[in-house]
PDB file of C-alpha atoms in Angstrom:
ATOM      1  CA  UNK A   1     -80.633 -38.222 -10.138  1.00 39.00           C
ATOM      2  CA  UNK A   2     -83.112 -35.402  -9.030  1.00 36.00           C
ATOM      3  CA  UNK A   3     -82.267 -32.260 -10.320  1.00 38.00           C
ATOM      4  CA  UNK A   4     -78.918 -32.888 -11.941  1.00 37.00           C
ATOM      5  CA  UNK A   5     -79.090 -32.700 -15.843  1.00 36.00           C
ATOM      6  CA  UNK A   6     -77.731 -35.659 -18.049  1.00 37.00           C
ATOM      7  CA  UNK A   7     -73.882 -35.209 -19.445  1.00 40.00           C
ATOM      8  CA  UNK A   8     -75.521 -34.521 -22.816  1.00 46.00           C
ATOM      9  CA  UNK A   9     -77.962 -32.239 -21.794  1.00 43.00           C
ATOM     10  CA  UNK A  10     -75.427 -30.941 -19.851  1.00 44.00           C
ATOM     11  CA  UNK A  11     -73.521 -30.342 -22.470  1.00 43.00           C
ATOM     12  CA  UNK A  12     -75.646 -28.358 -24.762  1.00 49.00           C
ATOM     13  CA  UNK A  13     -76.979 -26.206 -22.105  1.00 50.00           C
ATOM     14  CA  UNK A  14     -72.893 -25.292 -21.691  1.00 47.00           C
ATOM     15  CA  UNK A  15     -72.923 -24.416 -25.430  1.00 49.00           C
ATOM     16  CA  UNK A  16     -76.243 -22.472 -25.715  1.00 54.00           C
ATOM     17  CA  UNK A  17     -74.966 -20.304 -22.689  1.00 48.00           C
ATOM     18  CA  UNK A  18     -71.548 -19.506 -24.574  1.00 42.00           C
ATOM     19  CA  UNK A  19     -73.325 -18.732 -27.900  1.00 50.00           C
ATOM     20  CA  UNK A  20     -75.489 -16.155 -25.847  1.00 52.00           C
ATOM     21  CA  UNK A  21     -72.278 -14.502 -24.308  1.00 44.00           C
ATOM     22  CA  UNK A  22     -70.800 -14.553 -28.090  1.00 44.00           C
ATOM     23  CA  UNK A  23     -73.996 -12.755 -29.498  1.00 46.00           C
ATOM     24  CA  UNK A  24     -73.866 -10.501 -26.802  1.00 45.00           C
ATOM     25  CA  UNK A  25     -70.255  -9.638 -26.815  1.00 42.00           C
ATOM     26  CA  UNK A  26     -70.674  -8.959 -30.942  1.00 44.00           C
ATOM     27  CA  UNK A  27     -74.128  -6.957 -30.214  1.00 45.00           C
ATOM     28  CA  UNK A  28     -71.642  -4.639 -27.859  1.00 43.00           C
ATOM     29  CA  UNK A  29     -68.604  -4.134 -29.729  1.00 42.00           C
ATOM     30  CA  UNK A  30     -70.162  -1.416 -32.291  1.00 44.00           C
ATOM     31  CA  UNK A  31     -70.961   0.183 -28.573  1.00 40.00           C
ATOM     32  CA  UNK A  32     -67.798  -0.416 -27.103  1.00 37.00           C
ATOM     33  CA  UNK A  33     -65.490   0.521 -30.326  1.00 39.00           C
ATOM     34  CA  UNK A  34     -67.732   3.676 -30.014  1.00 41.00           C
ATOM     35  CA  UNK A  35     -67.293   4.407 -26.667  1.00 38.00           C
ATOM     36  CA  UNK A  36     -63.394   3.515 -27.231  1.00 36.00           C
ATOM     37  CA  UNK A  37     -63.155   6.122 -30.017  1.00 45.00           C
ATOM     38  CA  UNK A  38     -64.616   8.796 -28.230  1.00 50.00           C
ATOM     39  CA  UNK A  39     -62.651   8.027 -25.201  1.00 53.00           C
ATOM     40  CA  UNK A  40     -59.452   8.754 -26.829  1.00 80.00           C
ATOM     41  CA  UNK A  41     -60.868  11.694 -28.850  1.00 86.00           C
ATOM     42  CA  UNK A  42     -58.781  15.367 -26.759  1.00 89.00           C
ATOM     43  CA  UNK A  43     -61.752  17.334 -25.999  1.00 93.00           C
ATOM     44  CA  UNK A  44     -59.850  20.684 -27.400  1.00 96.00           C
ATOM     45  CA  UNK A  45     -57.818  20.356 -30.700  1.00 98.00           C
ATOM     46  CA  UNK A  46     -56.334  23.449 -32.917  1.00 98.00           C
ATOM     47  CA  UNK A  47     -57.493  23.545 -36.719  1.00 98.00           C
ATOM     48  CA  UNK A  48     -54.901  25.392 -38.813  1.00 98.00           C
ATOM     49  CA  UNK A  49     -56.107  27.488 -42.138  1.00 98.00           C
ATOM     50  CA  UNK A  50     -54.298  29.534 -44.788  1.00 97.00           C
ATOM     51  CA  UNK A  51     -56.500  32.677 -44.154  1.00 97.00           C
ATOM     52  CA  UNK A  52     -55.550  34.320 -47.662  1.00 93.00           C
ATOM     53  CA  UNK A  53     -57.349  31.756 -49.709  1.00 91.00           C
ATOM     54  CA  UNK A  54     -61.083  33.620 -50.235  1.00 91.00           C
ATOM     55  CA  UNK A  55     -63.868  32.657 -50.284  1.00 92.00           C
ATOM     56  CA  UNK A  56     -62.473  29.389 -48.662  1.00 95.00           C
ATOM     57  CA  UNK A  57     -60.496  30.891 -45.882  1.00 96.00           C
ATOM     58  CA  UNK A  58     -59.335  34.552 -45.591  1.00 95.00           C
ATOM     59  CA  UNK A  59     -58.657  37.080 -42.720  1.00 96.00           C
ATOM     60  CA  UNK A  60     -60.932  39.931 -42.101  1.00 96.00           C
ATOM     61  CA  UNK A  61     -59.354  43.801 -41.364  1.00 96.00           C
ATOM     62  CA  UNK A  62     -59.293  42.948 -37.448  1.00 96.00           C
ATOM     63  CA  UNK A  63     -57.512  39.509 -37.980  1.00 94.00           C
ATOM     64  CA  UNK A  64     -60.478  37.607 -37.561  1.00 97.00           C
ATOM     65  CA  UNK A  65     -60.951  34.334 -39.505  1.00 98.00           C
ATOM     66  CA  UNK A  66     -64.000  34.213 -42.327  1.00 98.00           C
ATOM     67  CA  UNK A  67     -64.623  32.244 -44.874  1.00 97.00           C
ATOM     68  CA  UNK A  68     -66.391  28.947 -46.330  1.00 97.00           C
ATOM     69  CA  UNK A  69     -64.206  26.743 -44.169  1.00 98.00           C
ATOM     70  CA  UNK A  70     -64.464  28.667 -41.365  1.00 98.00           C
ATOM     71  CA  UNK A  71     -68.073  28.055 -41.091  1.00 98.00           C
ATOM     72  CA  UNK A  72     -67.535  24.608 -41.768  1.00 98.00           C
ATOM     73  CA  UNK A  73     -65.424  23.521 -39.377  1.00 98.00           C
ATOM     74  CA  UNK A  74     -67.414  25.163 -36.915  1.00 98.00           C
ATOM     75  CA  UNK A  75     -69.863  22.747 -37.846  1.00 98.00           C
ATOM     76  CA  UNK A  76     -67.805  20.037 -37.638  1.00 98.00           C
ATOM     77  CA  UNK A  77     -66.597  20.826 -33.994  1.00 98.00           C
ATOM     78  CA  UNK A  78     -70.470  21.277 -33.294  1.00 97.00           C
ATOM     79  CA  UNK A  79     -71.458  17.643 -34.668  1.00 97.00           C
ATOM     80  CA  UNK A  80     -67.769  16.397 -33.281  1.00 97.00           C
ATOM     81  CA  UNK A  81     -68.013  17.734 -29.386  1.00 96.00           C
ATOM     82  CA  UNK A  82     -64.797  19.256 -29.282  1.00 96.00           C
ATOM     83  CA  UNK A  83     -63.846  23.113 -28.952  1.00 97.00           C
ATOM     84  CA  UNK A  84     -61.935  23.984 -31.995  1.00 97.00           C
ATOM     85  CA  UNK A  85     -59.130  26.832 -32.151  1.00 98.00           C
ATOM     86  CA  UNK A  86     -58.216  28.198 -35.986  1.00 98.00           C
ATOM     87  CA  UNK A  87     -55.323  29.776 -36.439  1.00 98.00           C
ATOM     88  CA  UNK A  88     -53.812  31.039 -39.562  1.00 98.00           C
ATOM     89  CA  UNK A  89     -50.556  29.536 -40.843  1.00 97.00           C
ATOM     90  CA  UNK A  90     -48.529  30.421 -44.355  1.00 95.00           C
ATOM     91  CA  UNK A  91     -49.115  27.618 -46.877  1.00 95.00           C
ATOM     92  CA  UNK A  92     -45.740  26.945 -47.884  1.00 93.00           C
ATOM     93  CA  UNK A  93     -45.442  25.752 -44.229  1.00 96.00           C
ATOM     94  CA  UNK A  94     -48.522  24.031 -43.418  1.00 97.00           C
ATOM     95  CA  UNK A  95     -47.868  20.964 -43.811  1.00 98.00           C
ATOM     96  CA  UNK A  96     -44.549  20.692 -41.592  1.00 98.00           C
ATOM     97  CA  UNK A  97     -46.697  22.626 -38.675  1.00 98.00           C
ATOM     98  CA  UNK A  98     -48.638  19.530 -38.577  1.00 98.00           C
ATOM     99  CA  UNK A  99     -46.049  17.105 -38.389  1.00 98.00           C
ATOM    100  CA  UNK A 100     -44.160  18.901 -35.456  1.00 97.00           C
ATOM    101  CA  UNK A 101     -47.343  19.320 -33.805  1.00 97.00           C
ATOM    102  CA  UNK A 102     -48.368  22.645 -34.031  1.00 98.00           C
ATOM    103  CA  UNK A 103     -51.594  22.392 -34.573  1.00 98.00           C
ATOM    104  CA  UNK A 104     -54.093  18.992 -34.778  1.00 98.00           C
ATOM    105  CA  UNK A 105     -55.718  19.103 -38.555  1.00 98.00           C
ATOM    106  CA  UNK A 106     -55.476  21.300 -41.470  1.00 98.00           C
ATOM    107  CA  UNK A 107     -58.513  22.579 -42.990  1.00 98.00           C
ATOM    108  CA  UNK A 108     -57.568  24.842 -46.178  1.00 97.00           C
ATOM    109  CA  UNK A 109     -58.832  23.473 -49.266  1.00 94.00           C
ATOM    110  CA  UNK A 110     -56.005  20.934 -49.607  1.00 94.00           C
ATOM    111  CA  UNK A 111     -56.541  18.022 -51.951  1.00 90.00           C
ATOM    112  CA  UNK A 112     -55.138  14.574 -51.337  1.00 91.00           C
ATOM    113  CA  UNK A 113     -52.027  13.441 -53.668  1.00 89.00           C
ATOM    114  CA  UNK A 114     -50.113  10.539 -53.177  1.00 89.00           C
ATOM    115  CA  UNK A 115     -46.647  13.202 -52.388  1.00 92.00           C
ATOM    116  CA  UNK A 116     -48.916  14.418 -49.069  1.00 95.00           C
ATOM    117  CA  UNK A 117     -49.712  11.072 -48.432  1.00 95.00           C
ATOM    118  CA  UNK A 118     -46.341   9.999 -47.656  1.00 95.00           C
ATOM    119  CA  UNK A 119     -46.432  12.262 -44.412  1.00 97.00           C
ATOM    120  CA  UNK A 120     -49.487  13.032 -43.834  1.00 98.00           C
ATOM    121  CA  UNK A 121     -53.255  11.117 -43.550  1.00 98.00           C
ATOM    122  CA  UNK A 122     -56.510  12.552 -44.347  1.00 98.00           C
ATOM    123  CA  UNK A 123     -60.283  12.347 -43.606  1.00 98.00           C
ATOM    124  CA  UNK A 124     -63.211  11.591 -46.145  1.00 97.00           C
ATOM    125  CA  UNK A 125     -63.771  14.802 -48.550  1.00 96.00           C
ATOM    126  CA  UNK A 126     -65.967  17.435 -47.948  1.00 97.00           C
ATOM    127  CA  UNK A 127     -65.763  19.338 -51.063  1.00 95.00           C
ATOM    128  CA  UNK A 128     -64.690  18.793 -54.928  1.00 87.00           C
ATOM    129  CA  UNK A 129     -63.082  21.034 -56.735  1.00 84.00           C
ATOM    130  CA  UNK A 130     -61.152  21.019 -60.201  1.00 87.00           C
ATOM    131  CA  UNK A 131     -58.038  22.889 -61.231  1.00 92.00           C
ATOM    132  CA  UNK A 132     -58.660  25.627 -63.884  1.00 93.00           C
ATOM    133  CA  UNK A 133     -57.406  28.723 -65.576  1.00 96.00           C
ATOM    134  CA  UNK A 134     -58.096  32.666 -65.046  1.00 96.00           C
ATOM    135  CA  UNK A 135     -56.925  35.175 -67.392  1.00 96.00           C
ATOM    136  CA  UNK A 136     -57.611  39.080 -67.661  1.00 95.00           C
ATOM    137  CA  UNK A 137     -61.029  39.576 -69.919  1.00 94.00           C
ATOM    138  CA  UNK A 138     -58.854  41.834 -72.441  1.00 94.00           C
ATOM    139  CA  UNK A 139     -56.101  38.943 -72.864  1.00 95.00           C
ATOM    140  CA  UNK A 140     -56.149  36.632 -75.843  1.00 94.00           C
ATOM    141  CA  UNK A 141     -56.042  33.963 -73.898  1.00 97.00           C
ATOM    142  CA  UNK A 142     -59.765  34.626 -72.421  1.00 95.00           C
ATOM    143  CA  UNK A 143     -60.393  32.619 -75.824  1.00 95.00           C
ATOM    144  CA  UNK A 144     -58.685  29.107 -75.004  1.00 95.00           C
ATOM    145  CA  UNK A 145     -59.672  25.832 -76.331  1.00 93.00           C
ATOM    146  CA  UNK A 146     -61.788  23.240 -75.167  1.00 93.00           C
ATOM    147  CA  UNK A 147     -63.152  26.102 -72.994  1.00 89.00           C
ATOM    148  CA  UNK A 148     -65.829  24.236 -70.426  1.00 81.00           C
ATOM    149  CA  UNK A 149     -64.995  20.734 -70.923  1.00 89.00           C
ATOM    150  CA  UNK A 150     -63.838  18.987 -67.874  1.00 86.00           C
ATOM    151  CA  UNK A 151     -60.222  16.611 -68.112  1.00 92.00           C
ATOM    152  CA  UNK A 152     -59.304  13.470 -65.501  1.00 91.00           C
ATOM    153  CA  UNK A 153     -55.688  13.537 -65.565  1.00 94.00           C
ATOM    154  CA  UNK A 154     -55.827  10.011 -64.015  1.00 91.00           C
ATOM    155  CA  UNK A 155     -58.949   8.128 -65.928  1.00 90.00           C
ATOM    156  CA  UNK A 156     -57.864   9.765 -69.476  1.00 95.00           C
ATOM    157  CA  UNK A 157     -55.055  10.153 -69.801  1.00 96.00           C
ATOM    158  CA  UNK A 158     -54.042  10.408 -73.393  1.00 96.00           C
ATOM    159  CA  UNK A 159     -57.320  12.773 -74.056  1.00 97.00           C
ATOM    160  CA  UNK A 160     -55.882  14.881 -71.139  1.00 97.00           C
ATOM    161  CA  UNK A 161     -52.149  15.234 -72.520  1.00 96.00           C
ATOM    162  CA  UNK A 162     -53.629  15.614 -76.172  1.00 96.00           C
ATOM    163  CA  UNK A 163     -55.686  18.774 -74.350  1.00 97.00           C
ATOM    164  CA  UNK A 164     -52.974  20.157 -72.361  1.00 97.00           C
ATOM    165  CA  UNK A 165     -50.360  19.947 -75.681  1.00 96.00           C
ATOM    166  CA  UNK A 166     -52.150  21.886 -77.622  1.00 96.00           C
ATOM    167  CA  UNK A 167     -52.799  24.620 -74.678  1.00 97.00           C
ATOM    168  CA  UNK A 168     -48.775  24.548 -74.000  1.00 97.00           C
ATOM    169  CA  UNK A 169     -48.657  25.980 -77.770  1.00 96.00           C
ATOM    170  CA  UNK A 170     -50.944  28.712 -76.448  1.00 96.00           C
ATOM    171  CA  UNK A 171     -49.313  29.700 -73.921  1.00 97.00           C
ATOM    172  CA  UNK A 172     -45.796  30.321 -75.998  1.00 96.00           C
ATOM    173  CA  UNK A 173     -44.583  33.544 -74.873  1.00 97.00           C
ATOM    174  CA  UNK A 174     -46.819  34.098 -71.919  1.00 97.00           C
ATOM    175  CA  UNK A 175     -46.243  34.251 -68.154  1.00 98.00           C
ATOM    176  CA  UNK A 176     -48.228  31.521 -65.477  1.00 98.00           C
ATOM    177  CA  UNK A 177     -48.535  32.568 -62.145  1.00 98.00           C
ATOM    178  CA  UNK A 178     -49.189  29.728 -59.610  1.00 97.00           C
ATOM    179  CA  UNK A 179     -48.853  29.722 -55.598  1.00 94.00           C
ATOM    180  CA  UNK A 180     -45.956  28.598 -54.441  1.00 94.00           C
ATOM    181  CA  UNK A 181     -46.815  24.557 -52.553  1.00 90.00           C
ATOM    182  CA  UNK A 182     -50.166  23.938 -54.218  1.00 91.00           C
ATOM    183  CA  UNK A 183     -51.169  21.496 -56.695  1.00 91.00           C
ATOM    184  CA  UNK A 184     -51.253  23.642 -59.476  1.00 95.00           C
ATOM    185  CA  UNK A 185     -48.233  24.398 -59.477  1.00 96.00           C
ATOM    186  CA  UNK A 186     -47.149  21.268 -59.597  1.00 95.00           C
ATOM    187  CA  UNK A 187     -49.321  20.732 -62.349  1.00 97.00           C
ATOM    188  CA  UNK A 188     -47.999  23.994 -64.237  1.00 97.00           C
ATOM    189  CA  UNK A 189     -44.527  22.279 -63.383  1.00 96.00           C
ATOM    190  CA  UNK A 190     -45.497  19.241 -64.846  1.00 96.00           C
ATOM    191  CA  UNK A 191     -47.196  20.238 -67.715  1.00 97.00           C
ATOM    192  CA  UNK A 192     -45.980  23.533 -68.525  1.00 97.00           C
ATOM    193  CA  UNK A 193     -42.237  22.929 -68.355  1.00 96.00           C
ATOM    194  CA  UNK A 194     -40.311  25.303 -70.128  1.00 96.00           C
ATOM    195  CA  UNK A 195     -42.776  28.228 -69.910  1.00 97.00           C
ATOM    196  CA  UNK A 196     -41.923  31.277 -67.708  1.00 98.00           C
ATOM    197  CA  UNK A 197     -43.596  29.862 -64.617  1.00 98.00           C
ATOM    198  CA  UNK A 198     -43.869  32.487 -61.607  1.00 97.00           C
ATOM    199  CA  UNK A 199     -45.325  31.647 -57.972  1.00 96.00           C
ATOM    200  CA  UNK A 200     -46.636  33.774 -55.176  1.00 95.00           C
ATOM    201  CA  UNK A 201     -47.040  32.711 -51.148  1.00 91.00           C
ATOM    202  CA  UNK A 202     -50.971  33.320 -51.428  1.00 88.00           C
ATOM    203  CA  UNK A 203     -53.943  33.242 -54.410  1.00 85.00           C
ATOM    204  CA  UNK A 204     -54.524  37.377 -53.179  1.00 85.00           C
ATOM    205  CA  UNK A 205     -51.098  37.940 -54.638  1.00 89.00           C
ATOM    206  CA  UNK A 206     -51.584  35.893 -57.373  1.00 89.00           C
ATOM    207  CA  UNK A 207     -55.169  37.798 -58.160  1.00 87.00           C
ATOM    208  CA  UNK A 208     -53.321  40.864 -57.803  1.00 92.00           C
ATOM    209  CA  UNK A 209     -50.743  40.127 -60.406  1.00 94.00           C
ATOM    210  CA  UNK A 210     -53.282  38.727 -62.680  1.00 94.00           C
ATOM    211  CA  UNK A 211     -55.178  42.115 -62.172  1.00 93.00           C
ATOM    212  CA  UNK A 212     -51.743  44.789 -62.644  1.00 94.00           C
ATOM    213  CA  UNK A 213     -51.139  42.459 -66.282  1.00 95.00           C
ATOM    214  CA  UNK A 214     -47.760  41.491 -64.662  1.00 97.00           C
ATOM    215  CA  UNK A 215     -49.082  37.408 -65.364  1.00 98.00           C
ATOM    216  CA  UNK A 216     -50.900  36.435 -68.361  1.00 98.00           C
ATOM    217  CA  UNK A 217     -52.643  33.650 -66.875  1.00 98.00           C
ATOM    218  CA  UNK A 218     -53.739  32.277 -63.328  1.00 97.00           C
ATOM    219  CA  UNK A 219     -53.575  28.430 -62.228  1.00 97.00           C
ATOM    220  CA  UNK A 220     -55.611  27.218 -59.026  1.00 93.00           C
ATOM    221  CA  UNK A 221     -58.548  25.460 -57.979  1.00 87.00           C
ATOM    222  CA  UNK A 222     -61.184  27.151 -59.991  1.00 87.00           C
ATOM    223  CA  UNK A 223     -63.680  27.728 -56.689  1.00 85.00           C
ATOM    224  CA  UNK A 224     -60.906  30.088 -55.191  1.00 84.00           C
ATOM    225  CA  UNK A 225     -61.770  32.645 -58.880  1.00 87.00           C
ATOM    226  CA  UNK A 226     -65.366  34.081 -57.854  1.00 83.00           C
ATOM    227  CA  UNK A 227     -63.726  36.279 -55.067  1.00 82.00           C
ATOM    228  CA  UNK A 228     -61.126  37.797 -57.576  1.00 87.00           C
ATOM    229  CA  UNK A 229     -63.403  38.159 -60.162  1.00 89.00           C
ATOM    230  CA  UNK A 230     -66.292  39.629 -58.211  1.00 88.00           C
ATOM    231  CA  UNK A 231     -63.340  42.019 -56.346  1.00 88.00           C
ATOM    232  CA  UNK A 232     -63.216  43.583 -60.343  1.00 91.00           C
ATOM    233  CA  UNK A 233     -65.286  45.547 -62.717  1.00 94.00           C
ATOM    234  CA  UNK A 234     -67.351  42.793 -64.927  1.00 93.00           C
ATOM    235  CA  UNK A 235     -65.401  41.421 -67.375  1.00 93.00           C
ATOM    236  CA  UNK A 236     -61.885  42.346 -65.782  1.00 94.00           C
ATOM    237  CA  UNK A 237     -61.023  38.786 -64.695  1.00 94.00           C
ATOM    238  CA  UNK A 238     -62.450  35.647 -67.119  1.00 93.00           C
ATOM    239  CA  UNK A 239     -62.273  31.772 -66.839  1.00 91.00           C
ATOM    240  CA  UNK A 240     -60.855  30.370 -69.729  1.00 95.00           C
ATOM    241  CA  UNK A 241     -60.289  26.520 -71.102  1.00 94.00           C
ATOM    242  CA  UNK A 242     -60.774  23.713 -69.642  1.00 93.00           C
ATOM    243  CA  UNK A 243     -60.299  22.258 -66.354  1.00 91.00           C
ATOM    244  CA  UNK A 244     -58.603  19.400 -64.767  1.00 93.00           C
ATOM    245  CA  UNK A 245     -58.694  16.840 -61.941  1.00 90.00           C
ATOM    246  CA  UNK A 246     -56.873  13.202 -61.200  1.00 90.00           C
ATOM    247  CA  UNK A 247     -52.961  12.565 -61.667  1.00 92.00           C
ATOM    248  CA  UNK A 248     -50.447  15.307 -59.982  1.00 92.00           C
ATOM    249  CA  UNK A 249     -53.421  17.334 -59.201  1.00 91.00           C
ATOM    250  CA  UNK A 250     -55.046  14.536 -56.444  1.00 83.00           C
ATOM    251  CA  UNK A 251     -58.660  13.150 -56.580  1.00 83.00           C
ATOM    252  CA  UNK A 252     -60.194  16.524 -57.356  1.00 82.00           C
ATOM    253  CA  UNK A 253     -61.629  16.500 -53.498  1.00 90.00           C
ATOM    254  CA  UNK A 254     -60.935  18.819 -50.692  1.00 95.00           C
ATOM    255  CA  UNK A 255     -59.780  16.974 -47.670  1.00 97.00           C
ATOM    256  CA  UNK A 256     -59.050  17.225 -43.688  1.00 98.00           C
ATOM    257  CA  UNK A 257     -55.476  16.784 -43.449  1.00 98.00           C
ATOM    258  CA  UNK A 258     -54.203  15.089 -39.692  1.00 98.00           C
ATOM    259  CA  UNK A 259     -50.781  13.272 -38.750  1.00 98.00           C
ATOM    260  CA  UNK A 260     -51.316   9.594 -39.834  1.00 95.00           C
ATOM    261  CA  UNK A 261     -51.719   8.407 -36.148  1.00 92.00           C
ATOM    262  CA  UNK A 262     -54.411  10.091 -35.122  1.00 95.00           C
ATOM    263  CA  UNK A 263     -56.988   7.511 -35.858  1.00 96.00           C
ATOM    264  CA  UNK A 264     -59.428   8.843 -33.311  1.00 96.00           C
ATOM    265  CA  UNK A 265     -59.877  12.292 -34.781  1.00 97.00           C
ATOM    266  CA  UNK A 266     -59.793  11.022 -38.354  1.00 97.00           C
ATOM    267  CA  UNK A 267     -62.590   8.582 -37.099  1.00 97.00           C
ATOM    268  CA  UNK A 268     -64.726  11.574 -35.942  1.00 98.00           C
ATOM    269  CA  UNK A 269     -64.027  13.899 -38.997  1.00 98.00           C
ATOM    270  CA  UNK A 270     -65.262  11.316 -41.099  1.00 98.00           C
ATOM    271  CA  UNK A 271     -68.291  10.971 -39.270  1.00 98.00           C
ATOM    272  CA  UNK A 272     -69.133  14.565 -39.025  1.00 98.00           C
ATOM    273  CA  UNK A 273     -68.657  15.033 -42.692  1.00 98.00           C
ATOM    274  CA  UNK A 274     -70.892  12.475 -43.614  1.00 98.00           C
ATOM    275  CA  UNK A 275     -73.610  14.117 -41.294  1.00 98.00           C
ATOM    276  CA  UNK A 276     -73.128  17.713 -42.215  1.00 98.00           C
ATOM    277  CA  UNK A 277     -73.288  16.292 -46.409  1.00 96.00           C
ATOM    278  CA  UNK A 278     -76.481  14.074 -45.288  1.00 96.00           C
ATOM    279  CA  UNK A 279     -78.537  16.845 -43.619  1.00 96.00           C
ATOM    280  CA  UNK A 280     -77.743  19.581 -46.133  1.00 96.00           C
ATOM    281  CA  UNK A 281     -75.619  21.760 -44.124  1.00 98.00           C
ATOM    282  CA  UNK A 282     -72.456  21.481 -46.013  1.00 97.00           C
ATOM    283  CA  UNK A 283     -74.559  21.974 -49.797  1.00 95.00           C
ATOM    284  CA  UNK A 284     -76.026  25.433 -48.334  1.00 97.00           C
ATOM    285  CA  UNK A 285     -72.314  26.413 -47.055  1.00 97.00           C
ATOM    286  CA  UNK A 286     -71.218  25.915 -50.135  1.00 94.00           C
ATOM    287  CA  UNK A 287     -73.866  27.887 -52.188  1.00 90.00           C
ATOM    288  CA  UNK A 288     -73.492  30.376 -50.028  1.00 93.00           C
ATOM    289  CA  UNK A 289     -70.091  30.871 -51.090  1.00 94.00           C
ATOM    290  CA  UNK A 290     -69.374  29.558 -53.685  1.00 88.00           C
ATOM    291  CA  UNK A 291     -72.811  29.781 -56.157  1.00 79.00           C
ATOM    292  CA  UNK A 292     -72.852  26.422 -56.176  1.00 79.00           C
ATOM    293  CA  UNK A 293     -72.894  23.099 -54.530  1.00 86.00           C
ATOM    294  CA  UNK A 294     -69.857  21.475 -54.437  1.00 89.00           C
ATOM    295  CA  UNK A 295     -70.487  19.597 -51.484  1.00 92.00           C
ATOM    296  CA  UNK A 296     -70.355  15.329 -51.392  1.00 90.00           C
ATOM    297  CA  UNK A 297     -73.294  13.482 -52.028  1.00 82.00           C
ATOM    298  CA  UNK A 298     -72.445   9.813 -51.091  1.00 73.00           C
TER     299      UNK A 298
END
């Protein structure tokens, strides 16, 4: 008949219609998941730092925030959209403030373990950053073995414990300060059992004891040293030994910490660090505190 199509052709013009709508929907849905994610993104969050944690994040004379991650997650709200509010919380209660709800994301240096894990979730890194050791330049121990070399609790293990048995012997008799709710001093617990073991609410403290001889020896995450040691004389305050990364002390990365849910805002951290680490904004943040880049180059 005029104008009608056979039931074959029929047919295939049916399929070749509903393979065009299936290309089209799967061309979309990068554009609609997209659109989705930044629907249910809050256009105001609050970001909650230590603020006594130089040069990473400390609190200036009139209570203002300053600071390597201060800077940075201003960049991150930039790239993000969203009008960020820091706010300075104790460490030992960081954590729980983001559970309740208190605040939307932690960024203070905090490195991902799989004890945090269990209650909290976390974005890509931004930064790496090993544990290591800080000891007064006039102290025996400024002289500790396998000084430089870098251990992965986690990838070598036995090389690691060999490393860390023979610095136990070395630190006989001598007094470890750690903050109180950080990885080190789980490590120092770990590790170190037995030793006089002391902790302090903040790394100033801890600095501060280090400097007045009242603690032989200083465990942290060795980028949180150059403001302590450049606070001295030359040669007051020394790294010493080796350092160490993997196992009780996390990946050896500096994370966003968030409540597990919050898919949305995870999604759009992770997308703003890899932008910020891509253009070079997060390597000259990081030499401009730190010395040195310890940004992430995927």
């Amino acid at each position: 008949m005029t104008g009608c199509s056979k039931p074959d052709e029929q047919h295939q013009g049916n399929e070749d219609m509903l393979r065009r709508h299936m290309l089209l929907a799967l061309a979309l849905t990068p554009l609609l998941a997209g659109a989705a994610t930044a629907q249910n993104l809050p256009d105001h969050i609050t970001v909650a730092t230590e603020g006594a944690y130089p040069p990473w994040n400390f609190s200036n004379a009139d209570g203002s925030l300053g600071g390597y991650e201060i800077e940075l997650t201003q960049a991150l709200c930039e790239r993000m959209k969203i009008k960020c509010d820091l706010i300075a919380q104790e460490w030992n209660g960081i954590i729980p403030g983001l559970t309740v709800g208190k605040y939307d994301a932690i960024i203070a240096s905090m490195g991902v373990t799989e004890e945090r894990k269990k209650v909290i979730g976390f974005s890509k890194p931004y930064a790496k950053a090993p544990n290591g050791f800080l000891t007064a330049g006039d102290n025996a121990l400024k002289d500790l073995p396998e000084a430089g070399r870098s251990f992965d609790l986690a990838k070598a293990p036995q090389e690691s414990e060999a490393a860390l048995a023979a610095l136990k012997e070395k630190l006989s008799g001598k007094t470890i300060g750690v903050q109180t709710g950080s990885t080190a001093a789980t490590f120092a617990g770990e590790y170190f059992k037995g030793l006089d073991i002391r902790e302090y609410p903040s790394f100033e403290q801890l600095g501060l004891e280090l400097t007045a001889g009242r603690i032989d020896l200083a465990v942290a995450n060795v980028t949180a040293f150059k403001a302590v040691i450049d606070a001295n004389p030359a040669g007051t305050l020394v790294f010493t030994g080796p350092t160490f990364a993997g196992g009780v002390l996390g990946l050896g990365t500096i994370n966003v910490a968030l409540r597990p849910g919050d898919e949305a805002l995870r999604a759009a951290f992770d997308a703003a660090i890899t932008d910020i680490n891509k253009d070079g904004t997060n390597k000259a943040l990081t030499e401009k505190w730190f010395g040195v880049d310890i940004s992430i180059h995927e």
